[in-house]
Short mmCIF file of N, CA and C in Angstrom, two decimals:
data_model
loop_
_atom_site.label_atom_id
_atom_site.label_comp_id
_atom_site.label_asym_id
_atom_site.label_seq_id
_atom_site.Cartn_x
_atom_site.Cartn_y
_atom_site.Cartn_z
N MET K 1 109.18 112.72 121.17
CA MET K 1 110.31 112.44 119.78
C MET K 1 109.54 113.38 118.98
N ALA K 2 110.09 113.70 117.89
CA ALA K 2 109.94 114.65 117.23
C ALA K 2 110.43 114.21 115.68
N ARG K 3 108.91 113.65 114.70
CA ARG K 3 108.97 114.33 113.50
C ARG K 3 108.42 115.23 112.38
N TYR K 4 109.48 114.83 111.19
CA TYR K 4 109.46 115.91 109.65
C TYR K 4 108.33 115.55 108.98
N THR K 5 107.27 116.33 108.51
CA THR K 5 106.49 116.04 107.63
C THR K 5 107.19 116.19 106.14
N ARG K 6 106.76 115.61 105.16
CA ARG K 6 106.97 115.56 103.40
C ARG K 6 106.70 117.67 103.65
N GLY K 7 106.36 118.58 104.15
CA GLY K 7 106.46 119.94 104.11
C GLY K 7 107.15 120.23 105.24
N GLY K 8 108.12 119.41 105.79
CA GLY K 8 108.85 120.14 106.52
C GLY K 8 108.52 120.86 108.00
N LYS K 9 106.80 120.33 108.02
CA LYS K 9 106.24 120.97 109.23
C LYS K 9 106.71 119.41 110.44
N ARG K 10 107.47 120.32 112.26
CA ARG K 10 107.97 119.34 112.98
C ARG K 10 106.07 118.56 113.53
N ARG K 11 107.06 117.66 113.78
CA ARG K 11 105.14 116.67 114.18
C ARG K 11 105.42 116.39 115.75
N PHE K 12 105.11 116.20 116.70
CA PHE K 12 105.44 115.22 118.37
C PHE K 12 104.17 114.46 118.14
N LEU K 13 105.40 113.63 118.40
CA LEU K 13 104.58 111.64 118.29
C LEU K 13 105.09 111.58 119.88
N ASN K 14 103.62 110.55 119.63
CA ASN K 14 103.79 109.87 121.41
C ASN K 14 104.69 108.69 121.60
N THR K 15 105.30 108.12 122.17
CA THR K 15 106.93 107.75 121.79
C THR K 15 106.20 105.93 122.29
N ARG K 16 105.06 105.36 122.77
CA ARG K 16 104.66 104.32 122.94
C ARG K 16 104.09 103.58 121.56
N ILE K 17 104.63 102.63 122.02
CA ILE K 17 104.71 101.53 120.83
C ILE K 17 103.03 100.91 120.86
N LEU K 18 102.48 100.86 119.90
CA LEU K 18 101.23 100.41 119.97
C LEU K 18 101.49 98.78 119.19
N THR K 19 100.73 98.26 120.43
CA THR K 19 100.74 96.43 120.20
C THR K 19 99.26 96.40 119.52
N GLY K 20 98.10 96.89 120.13
CA GLY K 20 97.57 95.90 118.65
C GLY K 20 97.30 94.66 119.42
N LYS K 21 95.64 94.27 118.33
CA LYS K 21 95.06 93.07 118.93
C LYS K 21 95.18 92.35 118.19
N ILE K 22 94.93 90.74 117.26
CA ILE K 22 94.64 90.46 116.24
C ILE K 22 93.15 90.30 116.33
N ASP K 23 92.22 90.46 115.02
CA ASP K 23 90.90 90.31 115.15
C ASP K 23 90.37 89.14 115.16
N ARG K 24 89.10 88.90 114.84
CA ARG K 24 88.18 87.20 114.39
C ARG K 24 89.12 87.34 112.64
N TYR K 25 89.39 88.10 112.38
CA TYR K 25 90.15 87.30 111.16
C TYR K 25 91.38 87.13 110.39
N GLY K 26 91.72 86.98 111.73
CA GLY K 26 93.59 86.85 111.73
C GLY K 26 94.45 88.98 111.13
N TYR K 27 94.01 89.34 111.83
CA TYR K 27 94.49 90.75 110.74
C TYR K 27 94.62 91.34 112.05
N ARG K 28 95.33 92.33 112.37
CA ARG K 28 96.51 93.34 113.23
C ARG K 28 95.73 94.04 113.09
N THR K 29 94.61 94.80 114.28
CA THR K 29 94.33 96.01 114.30
C THR K 29 94.68 96.82 115.78
N VAL K 30 95.12 98.15 115.52
CA VAL K 30 95.40 99.11 116.70
C VAL K 30 94.11 100.14 117.20
N ASN K 31 94.00 100.62 117.93
CA ASN K 31 92.97 101.76 118.74
C ASN K 31 93.41 102.87 118.13
N LEU K 32 93.13 103.59 117.97
CA LEU K 32 93.97 105.23 117.62
C LEU K 32 92.84 105.96 118.49
N SER K 33 92.94 106.89 119.35
CA SER K 33 92.53 107.89 119.46
C SER K 33 92.58 109.41 119.22
N ALA K 34 91.32 110.49 118.44
CA ALA K 34 91.56 111.73 118.38
C ALA K 34 90.62 112.29 118.98
N LYS K 35 89.28 112.05 119.20
CA LYS K 35 87.66 112.64 119.15
C LYS K 35 87.49 111.39 119.32
N GLY K 36 87.91 110.19 120.35
CA GLY K 36 86.94 109.18 120.25
C GLY K 36 88.07 107.87 119.50
N VAL K 37 88.03 106.96 120.09
CA VAL K 37 89.02 106.06 119.93
C VAL K 37 87.94 105.21 118.37
N ARG K 38 88.96 104.91 117.14
CA ARG K 38 88.52 103.77 115.98
C ARG K 38 89.60 103.04 116.35
N VAL K 39 89.01 101.67 115.88
CA VAL K 39 90.03 100.52 115.49
C VAL K 39 90.28 100.91 113.56
N PHE K 40 91.78 100.63 113.71
CA PHE K 40 92.51 100.67 112.74
C PHE K 40 93.60 98.94 112.47
N PHE K 41 93.63 98.74 110.89
CA PHE K 41 93.55 97.50 110.83
C PHE K 41 95.48 98.27 109.94
N LEU K 42 96.51 97.35 110.82
CA LEU K 42 97.84 97.74 111.00
C LEU K 42 98.39 98.12 109.40
N HIS K 43 98.03 96.51 108.57
CA HIS K 43 98.52 96.72 107.17
C HIS K 43 97.82 98.16 106.75
N ARG K 44 96.75 98.50 106.72
CA ARG K 44 96.43 99.50 106.22
C ARG K 44 96.87 100.90 106.60
N LEU K 45 97.56 101.53 107.77
CA LEU K 45 97.67 101.94 108.13
C LEU K 45 99.45 102.46 107.76
N VAL K 46 99.87 100.92 107.39
CA VAL K 46 101.30 100.92 106.54
C VAL K 46 101.29 101.57 105.73
N ALA K 47 100.34 100.69 104.65
CA ALA K 47 100.58 101.47 103.09
C ALA K 47 99.57 102.80 102.53
N LEU K 48 99.53 103.52 103.53
CA LEU K 48 98.66 104.59 103.98
C LEU K 48 100.13 105.64 103.80
N ALA K 49 100.62 104.23 105.00
CA ALA K 49 102.31 105.67 105.08
C ALA K 49 103.28 105.61 104.43
N PHE K 50 103.24 104.34 104.25
CA PHE K 50 105.12 104.55 103.45
C PHE K 50 104.73 103.77 101.67
N ILE K 51 103.09 103.66 101.07
CA ILE K 51 103.17 103.07 99.41
C ILE K 51 102.30 104.30 98.97
N ASP K 52 102.67 104.71 97.93
CA ASP K 52 102.30 105.83 97.20
C ASP K 52 101.09 104.79 96.63
N ASN K 53 99.79 105.11 96.64
CA ASN K 53 98.17 104.76 95.80
C ASN K 53 98.35 106.14 94.42
N LEU K 54 98.56 105.44 93.84
CA LEU K 54 98.64 106.85 92.37
C LEU K 54 97.30 107.16 91.64
N ARG K 55 96.79 105.38 91.88
CA ARG K 55 95.06 104.91 91.32
C ARG K 55 94.34 104.91 91.59
N SER K 56 94.81 105.45 93.16
CA SER K 56 92.79 105.21 94.20
C SER K 56 92.79 103.90 94.37
N LEU K 57 93.46 102.57 94.14
CA LEU K 57 92.55 101.17 94.91
C LEU K 57 92.41 100.94 95.92
N PRO K 58 90.80 100.25 96.42
CA PRO K 58 90.62 100.34 97.24
C PRO K 58 90.91 99.87 98.82
N GLN K 59 91.95 98.23 98.31
CA GLN K 59 92.32 97.63 99.06
C GLN K 59 94.16 96.86 99.02
N VAL K 60 94.43 96.81 100.30
CA VAL K 60 95.79 96.90 100.33
C VAL K 60 95.64 95.17 100.61
N ASN K 61 96.91 94.28 99.60
CA ASN K 61 96.47 93.10 99.84
C ASN K 61 98.08 92.80 100.88
N HIS K 62 98.38 91.67 101.19
CA HIS K 62 99.60 90.84 101.82
C HIS K 62 99.90 89.78 101.10
N LYS K 63 100.63 90.22 99.84
CA LYS K 63 101.80 89.50 99.06
C LYS K 63 102.34 87.94 98.93
N ASP K 64 102.84 87.83 100.44
CA ASP K 64 102.82 86.67 100.63
C ASP K 64 101.70 85.92 101.52
N GLY K 65 100.62 86.50 101.46
CA GLY K 65 99.45 85.66 101.96
C GLY K 65 99.44 86.14 103.85
N ASN K 66 100.49 86.20 104.11
CA ASN K 66 100.29 86.11 105.42
C ASN K 66 99.65 87.40 106.26
N LYS K 67 98.89 87.16 106.90
CA LYS K 67 97.49 88.47 107.19
C LYS K 67 98.89 89.48 108.68
N LEU K 68 99.58 88.75 108.62
CA LEU K 68 100.90 89.21 109.98
C LEU K 68 101.94 89.36 110.30
N ASN K 69 102.04 89.92 108.27
CA ASN K 69 103.60 89.91 107.84
C ASN K 69 103.12 92.01 107.23
N ASN K 70 103.07 93.11 108.15
CA ASN K 70 102.60 93.84 107.41
C ASN K 70 103.63 95.04 107.23
N CYS K 71 104.76 94.42 106.83
CA CYS K 71 106.64 95.60 106.33
C CYS K 71 105.81 95.91 105.19
N ALA K 72 106.03 97.49 104.67
CA ALA K 72 105.33 97.57 103.43
C ALA K 72 106.40 97.32 102.41
N LEU K 73 107.52 96.05 102.39
CA LEU K 73 107.52 95.91 101.30
C LEU K 73 107.16 94.57 100.86
N ASN K 74 105.67 94.13 102.00
CA ASN K 74 104.87 92.54 101.51
C ASN K 74 103.70 93.64 101.09
N LEU K 75 103.41 94.74 101.23
CA LEU K 75 101.96 95.25 101.14
C LEU K 75 102.00 96.08 99.82
N GLU K 76 100.85 95.93 99.02
CA GLU K 76 100.61 96.16 97.98
C GLU K 76 99.47 96.81 98.04
N TRP K 77 98.76 97.76 97.03
CA TRP K 77 97.29 98.07 96.45
C TRP K 77 96.73 96.88 95.15
N VAL K 78 95.44 96.93 95.94
CA VAL K 78 94.79 96.25 94.86
C VAL K 78 93.27 97.09 94.45
N THR K 79 92.78 96.03 93.44
CA THR K 79 90.63 96.04 93.48
C THR K 79 90.29 95.34 94.17
N HIS K 80 89.40 95.07 94.53
CA HIS K 80 88.69 94.01 95.63
C HIS K 80 88.80 92.75 94.38
N GLN K 81 88.82 92.39 93.07
CA GLN K 81 89.01 91.45 92.14
C GLN K 81 90.21 91.11 91.82
N GLN K 82 91.20 91.83 91.92
CA GLN K 82 92.33 92.08 92.36
C GLN K 82 92.98 90.79 93.25
N ASN K 83 92.22 91.55 94.57
CA ASN K 83 92.08 90.88 95.87
C ASN K 83 92.37 89.85 96.32
N ILE K 84 90.90 89.12 95.27
CA ILE K 84 89.89 87.73 95.24
C ILE K 84 91.04 86.82 94.67
N GLN K 85 91.49 87.25 93.50
CA GLN K 85 92.55 86.30 92.43
C GLN K 85 93.59 85.56 93.14
N HIS K 86 94.23 87.07 93.58
CA HIS K 86 95.48 86.40 94.58
C HIS K 86 95.04 85.49 95.87
N ALA K 87 94.67 85.99 96.58
CA ALA K 87 93.83 84.97 97.66
C ALA K 87 93.24 83.72 96.48
N VAL K 88 92.73 83.07 95.67
CA VAL K 88 92.34 82.10 95.08
C VAL K 88 93.88 81.87 94.69
N LEU K 89 94.37 82.48 93.80
CA LEU K 89 95.31 81.33 93.31
C LEU K 89 97.09 81.57 93.69
N THR K 90 97.08 81.53 95.24
CA THR K 90 97.71 81.24 96.49
C THR K 90 97.37 80.12 97.40
N GLY K 91 96.15 80.07 97.01
CA GLY K 91 95.42 79.21 97.49
C GLY K 91 95.24 79.74 99.10
N LEU K 92 94.37 81.09 99.48
CA LEU K 92 94.18 81.42 100.66
C LEU K 92 92.64 81.32 101.14
N ASN K 93 91.91 80.79 99.20
CA ASN K 93 90.60 81.23 98.96
C ASN K 93 90.42 79.60 98.94
N LYS K 94 89.92 78.54 99.60
CA LYS K 94 89.90 77.29 99.88
C LYS K 94 88.94 77.22 99.16
N SER K 95 87.95 77.01 100.60
CA SER K 95 87.00 76.17 100.55
C SER K 95 85.71 77.53 99.46
N GLN K 96 85.64 75.95 98.57
CA GLN K 96 84.22 76.05 97.43
C GLN K 96 83.74 75.36 97.12
N GLY K 97 82.50 75.40 96.95
CA GLY K 97 81.72 73.98 96.64
C GLY K 97 80.68 73.51 97.61
N ALA K 98 80.90 72.18 98.00
CA ALA K 98 80.44 71.61 99.15
C ALA K 98 81.32 71.67 100.39
N ASN K 99 83.21 72.50 100.28
CA ASN K 99 83.37 72.39 101.20
C ASN K 99 83.83 73.85 101.91
N ASN K 100 82.40 74.70 101.30
CA ASN K 100 82.27 75.92 101.72
C ASN K 100 80.87 76.02 102.96
N LYS K 101 81.16 77.06 104.10
CA LYS K 101 80.63 76.52 105.32
C LYS K 101 79.27 77.27 104.64
N GLN K 102 78.66 77.91 103.77
CA GLN K 102 77.73 78.55 102.97
C GLN K 102 77.15 77.34 102.02
N PHE K 103 77.54 76.26 101.64
CA PHE K 103 77.12 75.31 100.91
C PHE K 103 75.27 74.73 101.43
N LYS K 104 74.97 75.19 99.94
CA LYS K 104 73.30 74.62 101.02
C LYS K 104 73.03 73.12 100.39
N GLY K 105 73.66 72.57 99.69
CA GLY K 105 73.39 71.54 98.95
C GLY K 105 73.30 71.81 97.72
N LEU K 106 73.27 70.24 96.68
CA LEU K 106 72.46 70.60 95.25
C LEU K 106 71.43 70.91 94.60
N ILE K 107 71.59 70.89 93.36
CA ILE K 107 70.69 72.00 92.36
C ILE K 107 70.35 71.01 91.61
N GLU K 108 68.98 70.47 91.59
CA GLU K 108 68.29 69.26 90.39
C GLU K 108 67.59 70.40 89.46
N SER K 109 68.00 70.40 88.14
CA SER K 109 66.71 70.64 87.14
C SER K 109 66.14 69.39 86.41
N THR K 110 64.99 69.84 86.19
CA THR K 110 63.88 69.17 85.62
C THR K 110 63.61 69.88 84.25
N ASN K 111 64.12 68.61 82.92
CA ASN K 111 63.28 69.95 81.72
C ASN K 111 62.24 69.18 82.31
N THR K 112 61.17 70.65 81.78
CA THR K 112 59.27 70.17 81.60
C THR K 112 58.73 69.82 80.75
N LEU K 113 59.71 69.27 79.46
CA LEU K 113 58.91 68.58 78.53
C LEU K 113 59.51 67.02 78.37
N THR K 114 60.67 66.87 78.73
CA THR K 114 61.02 65.69 78.27
C THR K 114 61.72 64.66 80.10
N GLY K 115 61.43 66.10 81.17
CA GLY K 115 61.58 65.35 81.96
C GLY K 115 63.47 65.16 82.93
N ALA K 116 63.76 65.08 82.06
CA ALA K 116 65.11 65.56 82.08
C ALA K 116 65.94 66.16 83.51
N ARG K 117 66.58 64.52 83.77
CA ARG K 117 67.36 65.82 85.03
C ARG K 117 68.70 65.80 84.58
N ARG K 118 69.35 67.19 85.39
CA ARG K 118 70.73 67.46 85.96
C ARG K 118 71.18 67.90 87.25
N ILE K 119 71.94 67.50 87.83
CA ILE K 119 72.58 68.09 89.60
C ILE K 119 73.58 68.92 88.78
N PHE K 120 73.00 70.53 89.85
CA PHE K 120 74.15 71.39 89.30
C PHE K 120 75.15 71.48 90.72
N CYS K 121 76.26 71.81 91.15
CA CYS K 121 76.66 72.03 92.34
C CYS K 121 76.80 73.38 92.78
N GLY K 122 76.43 74.63 92.09
CA GLY K 122 76.29 75.75 92.45
C GLY K 122 75.83 76.50 91.93
N LYS K 123 76.59 77.74 91.43
CA LYS K 123 76.37 79.10 90.74
C LYS K 123 77.45 78.93 89.02
N LYS K 124 78.54 78.11 89.48
CA LYS K 124 79.45 78.58 88.70
C LYS K 124 78.69 77.53 87.18
N ALA K 125 78.09 76.18 88.08
CA ALA K 125 77.60 75.24 86.96
C ALA K 125 76.83 75.55 86.50
N LEU K 126 75.96 76.42 87.51
CA LEU K 126 74.75 77.40 86.50
C LEU K 126 74.83 77.57 85.11
N ILE K 127 75.55 78.61 85.72
CA ILE K 127 76.12 79.91 84.83
C ILE K 127 76.93 79.38 83.45
N GLU K 128 77.59 78.36 83.63
CA GLU K 128 78.04 77.67 82.00
C GLU K 128 76.94 76.74 82.08
N SER K 129 76.23 76.11 82.04
CA SER K 129 75.08 75.61 81.28
C SER K 129 73.97 76.83 80.91
N GLY K 130 74.47 78.07 80.95
CA GLY K 130 73.60 79.02 80.19
C GLY K 130 72.23 79.55 81.48
N PHE K 131 72.16 79.19 82.53
CA PHE K 131 71.33 79.53 83.15
C PHE K 131 71.31 81.02 83.84
N ASP K 132 70.67 81.51 84.01
CA ASP K 132 70.81 83.06 84.90
C ASP K 132 71.01 82.43 86.59
N HIS K 133 71.28 82.53 86.84
CA HIS K 133 71.47 81.98 88.27
C HIS K 133 70.77 82.25 89.23
N GLY K 134 70.86 84.01 89.33
CA GLY K 134 69.23 84.58 90.14
C GLY K 134 68.21 83.94 89.58
N ALA K 135 67.69 83.93 88.18
CA ALA K 135 66.49 83.62 88.29
C ALA K 135 66.41 81.50 88.43
N VAL K 136 67.64 80.53 88.67
CA VAL K 136 67.13 79.54 88.60
C VAL K 136 66.68 79.97 91.00
N TYR K 137 67.73 80.65 91.06
CA TYR K 137 67.38 80.86 92.57
C TYR K 137 65.84 81.24 92.73
N SER K 138 65.31 82.05 91.86
CA SER K 138 64.23 82.07 91.80
C SER K 138 62.98 81.38 91.86
N VAL K 139 63.44 80.21 90.98
CA VAL K 139 62.55 78.98 91.21
C VAL K 139 62.49 78.72 92.33
N ILE K 140 63.97 78.21 92.88
CA ILE K 140 64.10 77.58 94.06
C ILE K 140 63.49 77.99 95.36
N ASN K 141 63.38 78.97 95.41
CA ASN K 141 62.09 79.54 96.54
C ASN K 141 61.09 80.46 96.24
N GLY K 142 60.56 79.75 95.10
CA GLY K 142 58.82 79.11 94.91
C GLY K 142 58.32 80.90 94.31
N ARG K 143 59.37 81.49 93.72
CA ARG K 143 59.24 83.19 93.91
C ARG K 143 58.81 83.12 91.81
N THR K 144 58.68 82.38 91.14
CA THR K 144 59.21 81.72 89.95
C THR K 144 59.14 80.38 89.73
N LYS K 145 58.11 79.66 88.53
CA LYS K 145 58.08 78.06 88.58
C LYS K 145 58.57 77.66 87.80
N THR K 146 59.44 78.08 86.26
CA THR K 146 59.86 77.76 85.67
C THR K 146 61.36 78.79 85.29
N HIS K 147 62.40 78.49 84.34
CA HIS K 147 63.37 79.16 83.85
C HIS K 147 64.30 78.47 82.58
N LYS K 148 64.12 79.50 81.93
CA LYS K 148 64.23 78.25 80.52
C LYS K 148 63.99 76.93 80.80
N GLY K 149 62.59 76.45 81.14
CA GLY K 149 61.78 75.46 80.74
C GLY K 149 62.00 74.83 81.58
N PHE K 150 62.45 74.37 82.80
CA PHE K 150 62.95 73.83 83.72
C PHE K 150 62.42 74.22 84.94
N HIS K 151 62.02 73.33 86.32
CA HIS K 151 62.19 73.47 87.27
C HIS K 151 63.32 73.10 87.80
N PHE K 152 63.58 73.41 88.74
CA PHE K 152 64.66 73.40 89.45
C PHE K 152 64.52 73.32 91.59
N LYS K 153 65.18 72.57 92.15
CA LYS K 153 64.72 72.07 93.42
C LYS K 153 66.93 71.87 93.39
N ARG K 154 66.40 72.26 95.44
CA ARG K 154 68.00 72.31 95.71
C ARG K 154 67.59 70.20 96.97
N LEU K 155 68.14 69.64 96.47
CA LEU K 155 68.77 68.83 97.12
C LEU K 155 69.03 68.56 98.42
N PRO K 156 68.50 67.57 99.55
CA PRO K 156 69.20 67.28 100.82
C PRO K 156 70.52 67.11 100.87
N LEU K 157 71.04 67.47 101.71
CA LEU K 157 73.03 67.48 101.75
C LEU K 157 73.38 66.23 101.98
N ASN K 158 72.05 65.58 102.36
CA ASN K 158 72.51 64.24 102.64
C ASN K 158 72.08 62.88 101.29
N SER K 159 71.21 63.09 100.57
CA SER K 159 70.16 62.73 99.13
C SER K 159 72.15 62.16 98.61
N LEU K 160 73.17 62.73 98.23
CA LEU K 160 73.84 62.20 97.87
C LEU K 160 75.39 62.42 97.71
N GLU K 161 76.62 61.86 97.41
CA GLU K 161 77.87 62.71 98.17
C GLU K 161 78.35 63.52 97.20
N VAL K 162 78.43 64.42 98.38
CA VAL K 162 78.92 66.26 97.22
C VAL K 162 79.93 66.22 97.60
N THR K 163 80.74 65.76 98.17
CA THR K 163 81.92 66.03 97.86
C THR K 163 82.75 66.81 97.08
N GLN K 164 82.35 65.98 95.74
CA GLN K 164 83.02 65.90 94.27
C GLN K 164 83.01 68.19 93.62
N CYS K 165 81.93 68.33 94.45
CA CYS K 165 81.55 69.56 94.05
C CYS K 165 82.72 70.56 94.07
#
């Protein structure tokens, strides 16, 4: 089978259909080889071949959220931030707070002057309350003693109902 490039050069292609496989994240991959085998995401190959990337964006997004729908009309070039926003808006990225497999437990702050206590559910809640999450985690991990006049510690997962995070 012969194909022609945009420059008019003739290119011979193997007529074998590549089926590929689905990786552990749900994306279809194919193995291509010239000098050694290399694994490629099919959606990325389709985007490279059929969608102009004038702004040199780094990632390919599936507009409908279906990782197996690799039609060029369903793909678009996006930034990493746009890809994450799309996943959150479409409900693809649901696991936040206590539902996330990386959730380690609630964070309790204690005011060093008044002894007042407050419970936080993670990074977002800490930032909204004016704390630097990196500094808070430094206190939790014992690298520093306090942050903004507060002690912080992690509560055990079974100590409180955490599903509301």
